[in-house]
Amino acid sequence: NAGVTQTPKFQVLKTGQSMTLQCAQDMNHEYMSWYRQDPGMGLRLIHYSVGAGITDQGEVPNGYNVSRSTTEDFPLRLLSAAPSQTSVYFCASSRELGTEAFFGQGTRLTVV
Amino acid sequence: GEDVEQSLFLSVREGDSSVINCTYTDSSSTYLYWYKQEPGAGLQLLTYIFSNMDMKQDQRLTVLLNKKDKHLSLRIADTQTGDSAIYFCAERAPGGYNKLIFGAGTRLAVHP
């Protein structure tokens, strides 16, 4: 059972480039989320989804898009990368409201 | 508003008990979580507690919840060097979705 899988693990982008961070879970969880982790700030919610076809914004959504076409996948898109988006990104999934969340290993993104 | 606060650093001697503290502001939070993050790794759920509980024990871990003071603590008995990590407190935000609000994390350093 793989749990939550994120790819890539590391990425360097130039300002203005676009890319997609992939997240997949094999636990049939309805709830999936994207967080970014910056030093001294804990984790902040970017976007989340409560099921296929349903997404909503979190605390820091600007500059990011998401979609949820299947239960398994929840990709995060950066349309035009900026240095302020340099961070570690974590994807999480949960079985149901209020239960524990499973986190991926993270993607370390650097925008130069 | 939603806010979770933790002290940033704790140093303990191997074999002693560690107590990591957390305060939260939303009295309607129903779930409170403790996560562990080792260097270069994702977050690992350690334990969680329902708001109608005062205490939860799981092997070397004891969680205490004081709802009146909105104070949560994690006690690690017989702390080992493998316990060195960053520990995050999180509350589930109200609103019907699985949004976790994280503290900035407490870095636990265990020394001989």
Coordinates of C-alpha atoms in Angstrom, one line a residue:
Chain A
N1 CA 0.0 0.0 0.0
A2 CA 1.8 3.1 -1.2
G3 CA -0.3 5.7 0.7
V4 CA 0.3 9.2 -0.7
T5 CA 2.8 9.6 -3.4
Q6 CA 4.2 12.9 -4.6
T7 CA 6.3 13.6 -7.6
P8 CA 8.8 15.1 -8.2
K9 CA 10.8 15.2 -4.9
F10 CA 12.9 18.1 -6.0
Q11 CA 12.4 20.8 -8.8
V12 CA 14.1 24.0 -9.8
L13 CA 12.2 26.4 -12.0
K14 CA 12.9 29.7 -13.6
T15 CA 10.6 32.6 -12.9
G16 CA 7.7 32.5 -15.2
Q17 CA 7.8 28.8 -16.0
S18 CA 4.9 26.5 -15.3
M19 CA 4.8 23.1 -13.8
T20 CA 2.5 20.6 -12.2
L21 CA 3.2 18.8 -8.9
Q22 CA 1.6 15.4 -8.8
C23 CA -0.1 13.8 -5.9
A24 CA -1.8 10.4 -5.9
Q25 CA -3.3 8.2 -3.2
D26 CA -4.4 4.6 -3.3
M27 CA -6.5 4.6 -0.2
N28 CA -9.8 5.7 -1.8
H29 CA -9.8 8.8 0.3
E30 CA -12.3 11.5 -0.4
Y31 CA -10.5 14.4 1.1
M32 CA -7.2 15.7 -0.4
S33 CA -5.2 18.8 0.4
W34 CA -2.1 20.8 -0.7
Y35 CA 0.0 22.6 1.9
R36 CA 3.2 24.6 1.6
Q37 CA 5.7 24.7 4.4
D38 CA 7.9 27.7 4.9
P39 CA 10.5 28.2 7.7
G40 CA 8.9 29.3 11.0
M41 CA 5.4 29.3 9.6
G42 CA 4.2 25.8 9.9
L43 CA 2.1 24.4 7.1
R44 CA -0.4 26.6 5.2
L45 CA -3.3 25.2 3.2
I46 CA -3.3 26.1 -0.5
H47 CA -6.3 24.2 -1.9
Y48 CA -8.3 21.2 -0.9
S49 CA -10.9 18.9 -2.4
V50 CA -13.7 17.0 -0.7
G51 CA -14.2 14.6 -3.6
A52 CA -13.8 14.2 -7.4
G53 CA -14.9 17.3 -9.2
I54 CA -15.0 19.5 -6.0
T55 CA -12.2 21.8 -5.0
D56 CA -11.9 24.9 -2.9
Q57 CA -9.4 27.5 -1.9
G58 CA -7.4 27.4 1.3
E59 CA -5.4 30.1 3.1
V60 CA -2.9 30.9 0.3
P61 CA -4.4 29.9 -3.1
N62 CA -3.0 32.7 -5.3
G63 CA -0.7 31.5 -8.0
Y64 CA -1.9 27.9 -7.8
N65 CA -4.6 25.9 -9.6
V66 CA -6.0 22.5 -8.8
S67 CA -8.4 20.0 -10.3
R68 CA -9.8 16.7 -9.1
S69 CA -10.9 14.6 -12.0
T70 CA -10.5 11.3 -10.1
T71 CA -10.6 10.2 -6.5
E72 CA -6.9 9.2 -6.7
D73 CA -5.2 12.2 -8.2
F74 CA -5.0 15.8 -7.1
P75 CA -2.4 17.8 -9.1
L76 CA -1.2 21.3 -8.2
R77 CA -0.4 23.6 -11.0
L78 CA 1.9 26.6 -10.9
L79 CA 1.0 28.7 -14.0
S80 CA 3.8 31.2 -13.8
A81 CA 6.3 30.5 -11.1
A82 CA 7.6 33.2 -8.8
P83 CA 10.5 33.2 -6.3
S84 CA 7.9 33.6 -3.5
Q85 CA 6.7 30.1 -4.4
T86 CA 10.0 28.6 -3.3
S87 CA 8.8 26.2 -0.6
V88 CA 8.3 22.6 0.4
Y89 CA 4.9 21.3 -0.8
F90 CA 3.0 18.6 0.9
C91 CA -0.1 16.7 -0.3
A92 CA -2.4 15.0 2.2
S93 CA -5.4 12.8 2.1
S94 CA -8.0 11.7 4.6
R95 CA -10.6 9.0 4.8
E96 CA -13.3 11.2 6.2
L97 CA -13.9 14.5 8.0
G98 CA -12.0 14.8 11.2
T99 CA -9.9 11.7 10.9
E100 CA -6.2 11.6 10.6
A101 CA -4.5 12.8 7.4
F102 CA -1.8 10.9 5.5
F103 CA 1.0 13.1 4.1
G104 CA 3.2 12.6 1.1
Q105 CA 7.0 12.9 1.4
G106 CA 7.0 16.5 0.0
T107 CA 8.2 18.3 -3.1
R108 CA 11.0 20.8 -2.6
L109 CA 10.6 23.6 -5.2
T110 CA 13.0 26.3 -5.8
V111 CA 12.2 29.2 -8.2
V112 CA 15.1 31.3 -9.4
Chain B
G1 CA -9.9 33.5 14.4
E2 CA -7.9 30.4 13.8
D3 CA -4.4 30.3 15.3
V4 CA -2.2 27.7 16.8
E5 CA 0.9 28.6 18.7
Q6 CA 3.9 26.6 19.9
S7 CA 7.3 27.3 21.4
L8 CA 9.9 26.9 18.7
F9 CA 12.6 24.9 20.5
L10 CA 13.0 22.4 23.3
S11 CA 16.1 20.6 24.4
V12 CA 16.1 17.6 26.7
R13 CA 18.5 15.0 28.0
E14 CA 18.1 11.4 26.8
G15 CA 16.0 9.4 29.1
D16 CA 14.1 12.4 30.5
S17 CA 10.5 13.3 29.7
S18 CA 9.7 15.9 27.0
V19 CA 6.7 18.1 27.2
I20 CA 5.7 20.1 24.1
N21 CA 3.0 22.7 24.5
C22 CA 0.5 24.2 22.2
T23 CA -2.3 26.7 22.5
Y24 CA -5.2 27.2 20.1
T25 CA -7.8 29.8 19.8
D26 CA -10.9 28.1 18.2
S27 CA -13.0 26.6 21.0
S28 CA -15.1 24.8 18.4
S29 CA -12.2 22.6 17.2
T30 CA -13.2 19.0 17.6
Y31 CA -10.0 17.3 16.7
L32 CA -6.5 18.2 17.8
Y33 CA -3.4 16.5 16.3
W34 CA 0.3 16.0 16.9
Y35 CA 2.6 15.3 13.9
K36 CA 6.3 14.5 13.8
Q37 CA 8.6 15.6 11.0
E38 CA 12.1 14.2 10.8
P39 CA 14.7 15.9 8.6
G40 CA 13.9 15.8 4.9
A41 CA 10.7 13.8 5.5
G42 CA 7.0 14.4 5.4
L43 CA 4.7 14.7 8.4
Q44 CA 3.8 11.6 10.3
L45 CA 0.7 11.5 12.4
L46 CA 1.6 10.6 16.0
T47 CA -1.7 10.9 17.7
Y48 CA -4.9 12.8 17.9
I49 CA -7.4 13.6 20.5
F50 CA -11.1 14.4 20.4
S51 CA -12.2 17.5 22.1
N52 CA -14.4 15.6 24.5
M53 CA -11.4 13.8 26.0
D54 CA -9.0 15.2 28.6
M55 CA -6.2 12.7 28.1
K56 CA -5.0 10.1 25.7
Q57 CA -2.1 7.7 26.2
D58 CA -0.3 5.7 23.5
Q59 CA 2.8 3.9 24.7
R60 CA 5.4 6.6 25.4
L61 CA 3.1 9.4 24.3
T62 CA 0.6 11.2 26.5
V63 CA -1.7 13.9 25.2
L64 CA -3.3 16.3 27.7
L65 CA -6.1 18.6 26.6
N66 CA -7.3 21.6 28.7
K67 CA -10.3 22.9 26.8
K68 CA -10.9 25.7 29.3
D69 CA -7.5 27.2 28.6
K70 CA -7.3 25.9 25.0
H71 CA -4.1 24.2 25.8
L72 CA -2.7 21.0 24.4
S73 CA 0.4 19.2 25.4
L74 CA 2.4 16.2 24.2
R75 CA 4.5 14.3 26.7
I76 CA 7.1 11.9 25.5
A77 CA 8.4 9.6 28.2
D78 CA 12.0 8.2 28.2
T79 CA 13.0 10.5 25.3
Q80 CA 15.4 8.9 22.9
T81 CA 17.7 10.4 20.3
G82 CA 15.3 9.0 17.6
D83 CA 12.7 11.4 19.0
S84 CA 14.7 14.4 17.7
A85 CA 12.4 16.0 15.2
I86 CA 10.0 18.9 14.7
Y87 CA 6.6 18.4 16.3
F88 CA 3.6 20.1 14.9
C89 CA 0.3 20.7 16.7
A90 CA -2.7 21.1 14.5
E91 CA -6.4 21.7 15.0
R92 CA -9.2 20.9 12.6
A93 CA -10.8 24.1 11.4
P94 CA -14.5 24.4 11.7
G95 CA -16.6 24.8 8.5
G96 CA -17.3 21.2 7.5
Y97 CA -14.1 20.4 5.6
N98 CA -10.9 18.7 6.6
K99 CA -8.8 21.8 6.9
L100 CA -6.0 21.5 9.4
I101 CA -4.5 24.6 11.0
F102 CA -0.9 24.0 12.0
G103 CA 1.4 25.6 14.5
A104 CA 4.9 26.6 13.5
G105 CA 6.4 23.5 15.0
T106 CA 8.6 22.8 18.0
R107 CA 12.1 21.5 17.3
L108 CA 13.0 18.9 19.9
A109 CA 16.7 18.2 20.4
V110 CA 17.7 15.2 22.5
H111 CA 21.2 15.2 23.9
P112 CA 23.1 12.5 25.8

